[in-house]
Short mmCIF file of C-alpha atoms in Angstrom, two decimals:
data_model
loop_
_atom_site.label_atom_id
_atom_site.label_comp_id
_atom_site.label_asym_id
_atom_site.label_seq_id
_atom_site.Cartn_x
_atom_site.Cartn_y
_atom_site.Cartn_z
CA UNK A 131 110.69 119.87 105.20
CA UNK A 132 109.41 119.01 101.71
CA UNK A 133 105.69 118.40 101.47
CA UNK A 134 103.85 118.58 97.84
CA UNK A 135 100.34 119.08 99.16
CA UNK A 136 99.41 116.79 96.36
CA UNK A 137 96.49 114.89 95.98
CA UNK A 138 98.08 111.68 95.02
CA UNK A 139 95.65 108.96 96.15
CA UNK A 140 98.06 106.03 96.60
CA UNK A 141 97.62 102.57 96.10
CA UNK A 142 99.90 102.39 99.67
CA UNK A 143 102.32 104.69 100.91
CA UNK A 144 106.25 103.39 101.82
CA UNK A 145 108.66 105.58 104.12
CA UNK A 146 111.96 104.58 105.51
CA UNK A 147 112.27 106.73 108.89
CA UNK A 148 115.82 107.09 110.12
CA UNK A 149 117.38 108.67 113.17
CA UNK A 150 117.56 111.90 112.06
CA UNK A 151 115.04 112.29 108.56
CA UNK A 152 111.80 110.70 107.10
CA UNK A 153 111.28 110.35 103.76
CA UNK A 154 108.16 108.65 102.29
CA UNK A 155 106.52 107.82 98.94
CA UNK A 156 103.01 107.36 97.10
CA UNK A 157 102.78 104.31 95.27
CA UNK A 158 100.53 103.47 92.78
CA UNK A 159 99.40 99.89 92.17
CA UNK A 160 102.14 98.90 89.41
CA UNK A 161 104.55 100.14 91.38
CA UNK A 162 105.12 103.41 90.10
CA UNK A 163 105.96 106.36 92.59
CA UNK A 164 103.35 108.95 92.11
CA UNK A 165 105.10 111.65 94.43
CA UNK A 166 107.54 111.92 97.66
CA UNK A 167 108.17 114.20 100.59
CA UNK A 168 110.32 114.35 103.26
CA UNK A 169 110.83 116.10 106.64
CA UNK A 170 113.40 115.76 109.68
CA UNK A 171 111.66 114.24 112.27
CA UNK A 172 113.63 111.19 112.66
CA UNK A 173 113.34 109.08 115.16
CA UNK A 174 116.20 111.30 117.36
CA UNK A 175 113.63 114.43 117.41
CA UNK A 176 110.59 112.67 118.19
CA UNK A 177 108.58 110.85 120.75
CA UNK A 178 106.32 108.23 120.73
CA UNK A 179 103.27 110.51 120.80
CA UNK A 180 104.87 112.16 117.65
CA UNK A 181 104.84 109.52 115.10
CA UNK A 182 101.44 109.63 113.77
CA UNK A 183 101.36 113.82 113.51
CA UNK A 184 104.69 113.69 111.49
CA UNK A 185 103.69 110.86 109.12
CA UNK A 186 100.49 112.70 108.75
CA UNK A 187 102.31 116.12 108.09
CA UNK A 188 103.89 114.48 105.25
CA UNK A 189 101.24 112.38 103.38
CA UNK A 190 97.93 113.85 104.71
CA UNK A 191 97.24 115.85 101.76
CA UNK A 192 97.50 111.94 99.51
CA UNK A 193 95.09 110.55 101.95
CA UNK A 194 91.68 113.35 100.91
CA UNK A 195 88.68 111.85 99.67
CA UNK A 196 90.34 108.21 100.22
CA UNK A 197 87.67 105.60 101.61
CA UNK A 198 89.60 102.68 102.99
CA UNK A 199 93.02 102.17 105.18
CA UNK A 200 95.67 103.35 103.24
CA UNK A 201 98.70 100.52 103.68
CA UNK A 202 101.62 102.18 105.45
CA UNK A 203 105.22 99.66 105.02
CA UNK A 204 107.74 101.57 107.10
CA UNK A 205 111.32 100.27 107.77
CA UNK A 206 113.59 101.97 109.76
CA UNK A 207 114.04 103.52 113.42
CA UNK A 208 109.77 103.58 113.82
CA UNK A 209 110.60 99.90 114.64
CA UNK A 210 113.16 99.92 117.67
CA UNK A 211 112.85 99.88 121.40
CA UNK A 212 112.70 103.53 121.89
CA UNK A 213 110.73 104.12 117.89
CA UNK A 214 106.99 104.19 117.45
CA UNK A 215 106.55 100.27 118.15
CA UNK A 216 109.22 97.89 118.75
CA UNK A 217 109.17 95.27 115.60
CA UNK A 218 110.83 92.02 117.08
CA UNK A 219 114.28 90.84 115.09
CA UNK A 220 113.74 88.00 112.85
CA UNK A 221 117.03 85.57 113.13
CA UNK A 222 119.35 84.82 110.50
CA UNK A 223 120.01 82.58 108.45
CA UNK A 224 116.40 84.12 106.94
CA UNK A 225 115.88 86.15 103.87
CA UNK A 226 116.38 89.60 104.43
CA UNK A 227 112.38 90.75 104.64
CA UNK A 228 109.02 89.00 104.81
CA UNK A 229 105.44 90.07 103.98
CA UNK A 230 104.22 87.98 107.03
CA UNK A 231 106.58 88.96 109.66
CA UNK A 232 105.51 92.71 109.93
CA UNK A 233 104.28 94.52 112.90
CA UNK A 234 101.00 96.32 112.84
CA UNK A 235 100.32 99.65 114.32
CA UNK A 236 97.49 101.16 115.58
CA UNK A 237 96.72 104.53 114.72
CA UNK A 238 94.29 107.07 115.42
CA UNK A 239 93.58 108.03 111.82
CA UNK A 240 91.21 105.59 110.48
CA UNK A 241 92.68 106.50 106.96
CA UNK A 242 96.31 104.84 107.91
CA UNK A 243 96.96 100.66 108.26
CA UNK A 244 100.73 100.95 109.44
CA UNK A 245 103.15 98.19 109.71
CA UNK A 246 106.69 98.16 110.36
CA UNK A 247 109.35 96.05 108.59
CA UNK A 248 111.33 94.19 111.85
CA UNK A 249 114.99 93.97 111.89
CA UNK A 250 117.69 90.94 111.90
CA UNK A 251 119.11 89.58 114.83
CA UNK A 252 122.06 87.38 114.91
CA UNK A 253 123.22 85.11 118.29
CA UNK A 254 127.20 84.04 117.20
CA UNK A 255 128.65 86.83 117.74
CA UNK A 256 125.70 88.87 119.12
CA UNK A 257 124.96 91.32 116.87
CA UNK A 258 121.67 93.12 115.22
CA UNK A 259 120.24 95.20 111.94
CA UNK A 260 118.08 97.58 111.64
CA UNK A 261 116.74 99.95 107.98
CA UNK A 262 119.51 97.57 106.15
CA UNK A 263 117.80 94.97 105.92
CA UNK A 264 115.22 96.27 103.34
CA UNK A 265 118.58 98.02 101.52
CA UNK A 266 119.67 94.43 101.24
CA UNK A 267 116.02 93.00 99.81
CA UNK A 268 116.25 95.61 97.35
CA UNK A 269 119.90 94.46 96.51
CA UNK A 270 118.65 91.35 95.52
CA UNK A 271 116.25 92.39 93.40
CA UNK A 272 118.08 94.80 91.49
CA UNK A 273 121.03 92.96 90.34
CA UNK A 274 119.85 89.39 90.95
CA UNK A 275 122.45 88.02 92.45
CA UNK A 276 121.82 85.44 95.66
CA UNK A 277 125.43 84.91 96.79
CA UNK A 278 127.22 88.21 97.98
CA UNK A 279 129.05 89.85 100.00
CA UNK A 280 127.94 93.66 100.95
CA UNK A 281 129.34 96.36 102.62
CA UNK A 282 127.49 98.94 104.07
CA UNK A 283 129.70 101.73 105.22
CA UNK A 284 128.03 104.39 107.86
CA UNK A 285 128.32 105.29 111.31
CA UNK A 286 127.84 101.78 112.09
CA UNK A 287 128.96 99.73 109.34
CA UNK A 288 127.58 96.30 108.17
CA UNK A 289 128.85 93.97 106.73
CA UNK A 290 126.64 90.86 105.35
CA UNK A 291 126.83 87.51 103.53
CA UNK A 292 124.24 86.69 101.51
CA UNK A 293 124.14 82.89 100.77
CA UNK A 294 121.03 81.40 98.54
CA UNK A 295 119.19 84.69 98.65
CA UNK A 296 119.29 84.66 102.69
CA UNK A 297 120.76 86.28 105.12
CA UNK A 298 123.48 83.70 106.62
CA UNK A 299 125.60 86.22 108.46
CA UNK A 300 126.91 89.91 108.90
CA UNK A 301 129.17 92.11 111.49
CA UNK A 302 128.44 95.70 112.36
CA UNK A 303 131.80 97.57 113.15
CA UNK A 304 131.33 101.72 114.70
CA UNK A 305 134.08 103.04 112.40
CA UNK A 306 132.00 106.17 111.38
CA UNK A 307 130.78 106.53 115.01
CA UNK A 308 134.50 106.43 116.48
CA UNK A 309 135.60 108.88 113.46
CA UNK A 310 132.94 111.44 114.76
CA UNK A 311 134.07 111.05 118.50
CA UNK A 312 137.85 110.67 118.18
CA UNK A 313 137.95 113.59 115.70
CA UNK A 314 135.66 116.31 118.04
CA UNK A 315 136.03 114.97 121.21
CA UNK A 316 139.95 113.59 121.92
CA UNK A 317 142.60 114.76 121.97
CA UNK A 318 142.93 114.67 118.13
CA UNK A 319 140.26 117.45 117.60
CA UNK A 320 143.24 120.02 117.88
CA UNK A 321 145.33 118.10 114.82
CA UNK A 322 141.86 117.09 112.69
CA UNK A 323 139.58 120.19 112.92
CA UNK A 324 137.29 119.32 110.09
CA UNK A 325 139.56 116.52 107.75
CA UNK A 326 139.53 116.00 104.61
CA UNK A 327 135.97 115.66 103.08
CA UNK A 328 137.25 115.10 99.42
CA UNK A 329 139.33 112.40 98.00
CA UNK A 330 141.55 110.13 100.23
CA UNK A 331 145.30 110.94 99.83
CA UNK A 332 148.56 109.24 100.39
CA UNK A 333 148.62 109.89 103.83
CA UNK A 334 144.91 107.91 103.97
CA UNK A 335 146.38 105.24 102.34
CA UNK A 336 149.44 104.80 104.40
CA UNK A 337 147.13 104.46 107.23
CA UNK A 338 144.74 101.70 105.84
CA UNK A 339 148.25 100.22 105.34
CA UNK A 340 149.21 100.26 108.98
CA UNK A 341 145.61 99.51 110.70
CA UNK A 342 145.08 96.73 108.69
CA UNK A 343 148.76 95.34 109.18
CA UNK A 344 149.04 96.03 112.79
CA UNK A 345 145.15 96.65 114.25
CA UNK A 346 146.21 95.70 118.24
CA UNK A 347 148.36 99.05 117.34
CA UNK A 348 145.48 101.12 117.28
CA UNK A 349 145.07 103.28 120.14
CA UNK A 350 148.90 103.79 119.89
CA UNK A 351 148.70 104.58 116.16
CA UNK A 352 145.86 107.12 117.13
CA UNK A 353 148.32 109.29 118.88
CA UNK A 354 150.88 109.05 116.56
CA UNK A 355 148.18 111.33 114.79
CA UNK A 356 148.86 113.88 117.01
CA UNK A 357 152.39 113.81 117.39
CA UNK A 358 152.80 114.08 113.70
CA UNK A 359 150.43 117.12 113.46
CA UNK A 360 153.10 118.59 116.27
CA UNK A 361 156.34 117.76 115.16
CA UNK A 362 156.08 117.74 111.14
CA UNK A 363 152.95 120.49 111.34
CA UNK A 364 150.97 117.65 109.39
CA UNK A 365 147.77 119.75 107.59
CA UNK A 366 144.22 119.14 109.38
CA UNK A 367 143.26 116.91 105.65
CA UNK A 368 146.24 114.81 106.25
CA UNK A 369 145.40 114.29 110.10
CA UNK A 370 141.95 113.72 108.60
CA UNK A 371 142.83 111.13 106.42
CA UNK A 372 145.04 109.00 109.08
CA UNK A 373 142.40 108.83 111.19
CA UNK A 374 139.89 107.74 108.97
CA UNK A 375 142.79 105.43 107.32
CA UNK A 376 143.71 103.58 110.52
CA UNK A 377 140.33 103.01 112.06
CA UNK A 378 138.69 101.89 108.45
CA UNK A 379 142.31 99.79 108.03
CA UNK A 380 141.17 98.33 111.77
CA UNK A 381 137.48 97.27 110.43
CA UNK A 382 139.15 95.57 107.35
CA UNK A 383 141.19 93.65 110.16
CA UNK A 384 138.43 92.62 111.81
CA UNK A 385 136.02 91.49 108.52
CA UNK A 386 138.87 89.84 106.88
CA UNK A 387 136.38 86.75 106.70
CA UNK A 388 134.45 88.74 104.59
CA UNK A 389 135.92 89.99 102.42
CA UNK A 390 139.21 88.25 101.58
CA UNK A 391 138.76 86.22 98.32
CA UNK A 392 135.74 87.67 97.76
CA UNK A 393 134.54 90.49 95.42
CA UNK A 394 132.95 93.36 98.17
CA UNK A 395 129.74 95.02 96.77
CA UNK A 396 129.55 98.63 98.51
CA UNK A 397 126.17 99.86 98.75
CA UNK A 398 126.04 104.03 99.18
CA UNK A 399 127.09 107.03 97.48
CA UNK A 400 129.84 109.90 97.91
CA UNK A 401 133.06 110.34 99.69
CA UNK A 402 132.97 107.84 102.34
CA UNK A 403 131.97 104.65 99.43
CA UNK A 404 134.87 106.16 97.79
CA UNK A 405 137.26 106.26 101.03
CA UNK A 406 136.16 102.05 101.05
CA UNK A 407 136.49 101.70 97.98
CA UNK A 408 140.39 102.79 97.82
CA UNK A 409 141.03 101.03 101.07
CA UNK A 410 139.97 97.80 99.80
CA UNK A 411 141.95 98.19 96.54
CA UNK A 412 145.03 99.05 98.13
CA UNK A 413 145.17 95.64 100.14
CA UNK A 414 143.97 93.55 96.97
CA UNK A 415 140.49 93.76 97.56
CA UNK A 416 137.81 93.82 94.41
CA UNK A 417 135.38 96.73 95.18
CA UNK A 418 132.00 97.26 93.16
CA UNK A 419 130.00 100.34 93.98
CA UNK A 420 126.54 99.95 94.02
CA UNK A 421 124.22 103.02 93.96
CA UNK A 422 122.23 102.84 97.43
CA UNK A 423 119.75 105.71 96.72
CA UNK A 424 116.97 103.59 95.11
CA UNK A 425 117.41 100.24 97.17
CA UNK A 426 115.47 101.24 100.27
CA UNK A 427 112.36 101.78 98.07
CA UNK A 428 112.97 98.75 96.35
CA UNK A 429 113.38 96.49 99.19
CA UNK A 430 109.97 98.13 100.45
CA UNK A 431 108.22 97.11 97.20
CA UNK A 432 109.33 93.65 97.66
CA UNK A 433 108.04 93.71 101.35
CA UNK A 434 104.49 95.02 100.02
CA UNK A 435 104.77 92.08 97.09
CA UNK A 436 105.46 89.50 100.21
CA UNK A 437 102.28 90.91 102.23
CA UNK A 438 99.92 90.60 98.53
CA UNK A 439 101.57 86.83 98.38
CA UNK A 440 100.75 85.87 101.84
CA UNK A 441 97.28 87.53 102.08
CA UNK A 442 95.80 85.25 98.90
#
């Protein structure tokens, strides 16, 4: 955990609660960030009797001597089903956040006016976002660009079109989730161990190759991972890299929509960025790599703009 204990009086406090962390930040009233802390009491370790002593445990020490509601904009897991209060999707097409669409919570500190940034629901195919949405407000107003098309790799993976500055329409694929439960939990757990956590090699690239070319292959190409690892005593990076190859080759496959003709903007950091970034060059693909660690924060500043808009 990472608390300051500083006495920051904030003009209004943002936080971006995931499944696993929180992080949060005093704002002042240009916009500047006065300090941040952090804990790990995401939305996975937590009930919802627990929100308001963790948020507290993290900026209680900004809100001393304060006389009003402090504004609290929090996007994120606070706002599903099984979060602190379920914020209702908002359907695309729509822009990606609104001042006047947020949900209000109560709270038992009089010191705290909470609201929570809802999510983005989609009806053809069925499909929903939640936390990205404020990563893609803050996309658009950092490089000021209204027609895109974003990738957003994770354990579930979005991808999104962004058409006039709105959302029109965007797939989630669970490449990162599969990855995790193929690689400890199959068969394959014996050929991957732990992978390869640095750069992709030939042998990831081979597989992009094939799960892109071939995707109704999968499963079959899955256990070709394992018969390699037995008969040619493949190395746990290489078995690593296939997997991750063939089942990011697979999403590629299915978001060819997306992204074919189109430059991709990837929004994130480290290997796995990388990893999408070499898959989509090695079928043709223009990558640009956009650094994800400030958008969240920036998307919630544009959310506290929209409520200062709609309240005059």
């Amino acid at each position: 955990m990472n608390v300051s204990g500083t006495k920051a009086n904030p003009d209004w406090i943002a936080a971006d609660w995931g499944s696993t962390s929180l992080r949060v930040w005093a704002i002042a009233s240009d916009g500047t960030v006065i300090d941040h802390a952090a804990s790990d009491k995401g939305m996975g370790q937590i009930t919802k009797s627990d929100y308001e002593p963790a948020l507290l445990e993290l900026v209680g020490s900004w809100l001393e001597g304060l006389a009003g509601p402090v504004p609290v904009i929090i996007c994120g897991m606070a706002g599903a089903r099984q979060g602190w209060k379920e914020a209702a999707y908002r359907r695309v097409p729509c822009a990606p956040v609104a001042g006047d669409a947020l949900t209000e919570v109560e709270t038992s500190d009089p010191r705290l006016s909470v609201r929570i940034v809802p999510g983005l629901s989609q009806s053809h195919p069925q499909d929903v976002i939640r936390g990205e949405e404020t990563q893609l407000a803050g996309f658009l107003g950092e490089t000021g660009l209204d027609d895109a098309v974003i990738c957003l790799p994770g354990t579930h993976s979005k991808w999104v079109s962004l058409e006039g500055g709105d959302v029109s329409h965007f797939l989630t694929v669970m490449t990162g989730e599969l990855f995790a439960l193929i690689g400890r939990h199959s068969i394959l757990r014996h050929s991957v161990g732990e992978g390869n956590k640095g750069e992709p090699g030939p042998a990831f690239l081979e597989a992009v190759s094939r799960g892109i070319g071939n995707p109704q292959n999968l499963t079959t190409n899955l256990f070709s991972i394992r018969a390699r690892s037995l008969l040619e005593d493949a190395t746990t990076e290489d078995a690593g890299d296939m997997l991750s190859g063939l089942l990011i080759g697979a999403e590629l496959a299915a978001c060819r929509p997306f992204w074919e003709g189109r430059e991709v903007h990837l929004v994130g950091a480290g290997g796995l960025v990388a990893r999408y970034a070499a898959a989509l060059k090695q079928i043709g693909a223009t990558a640009i790599i956009e650094d994800g660690s400030g958008l969240t924060l920036a998307g919630l500043k544009q959310v506290r703009a929209g409520m200062k808009e709609t309240s005059r």
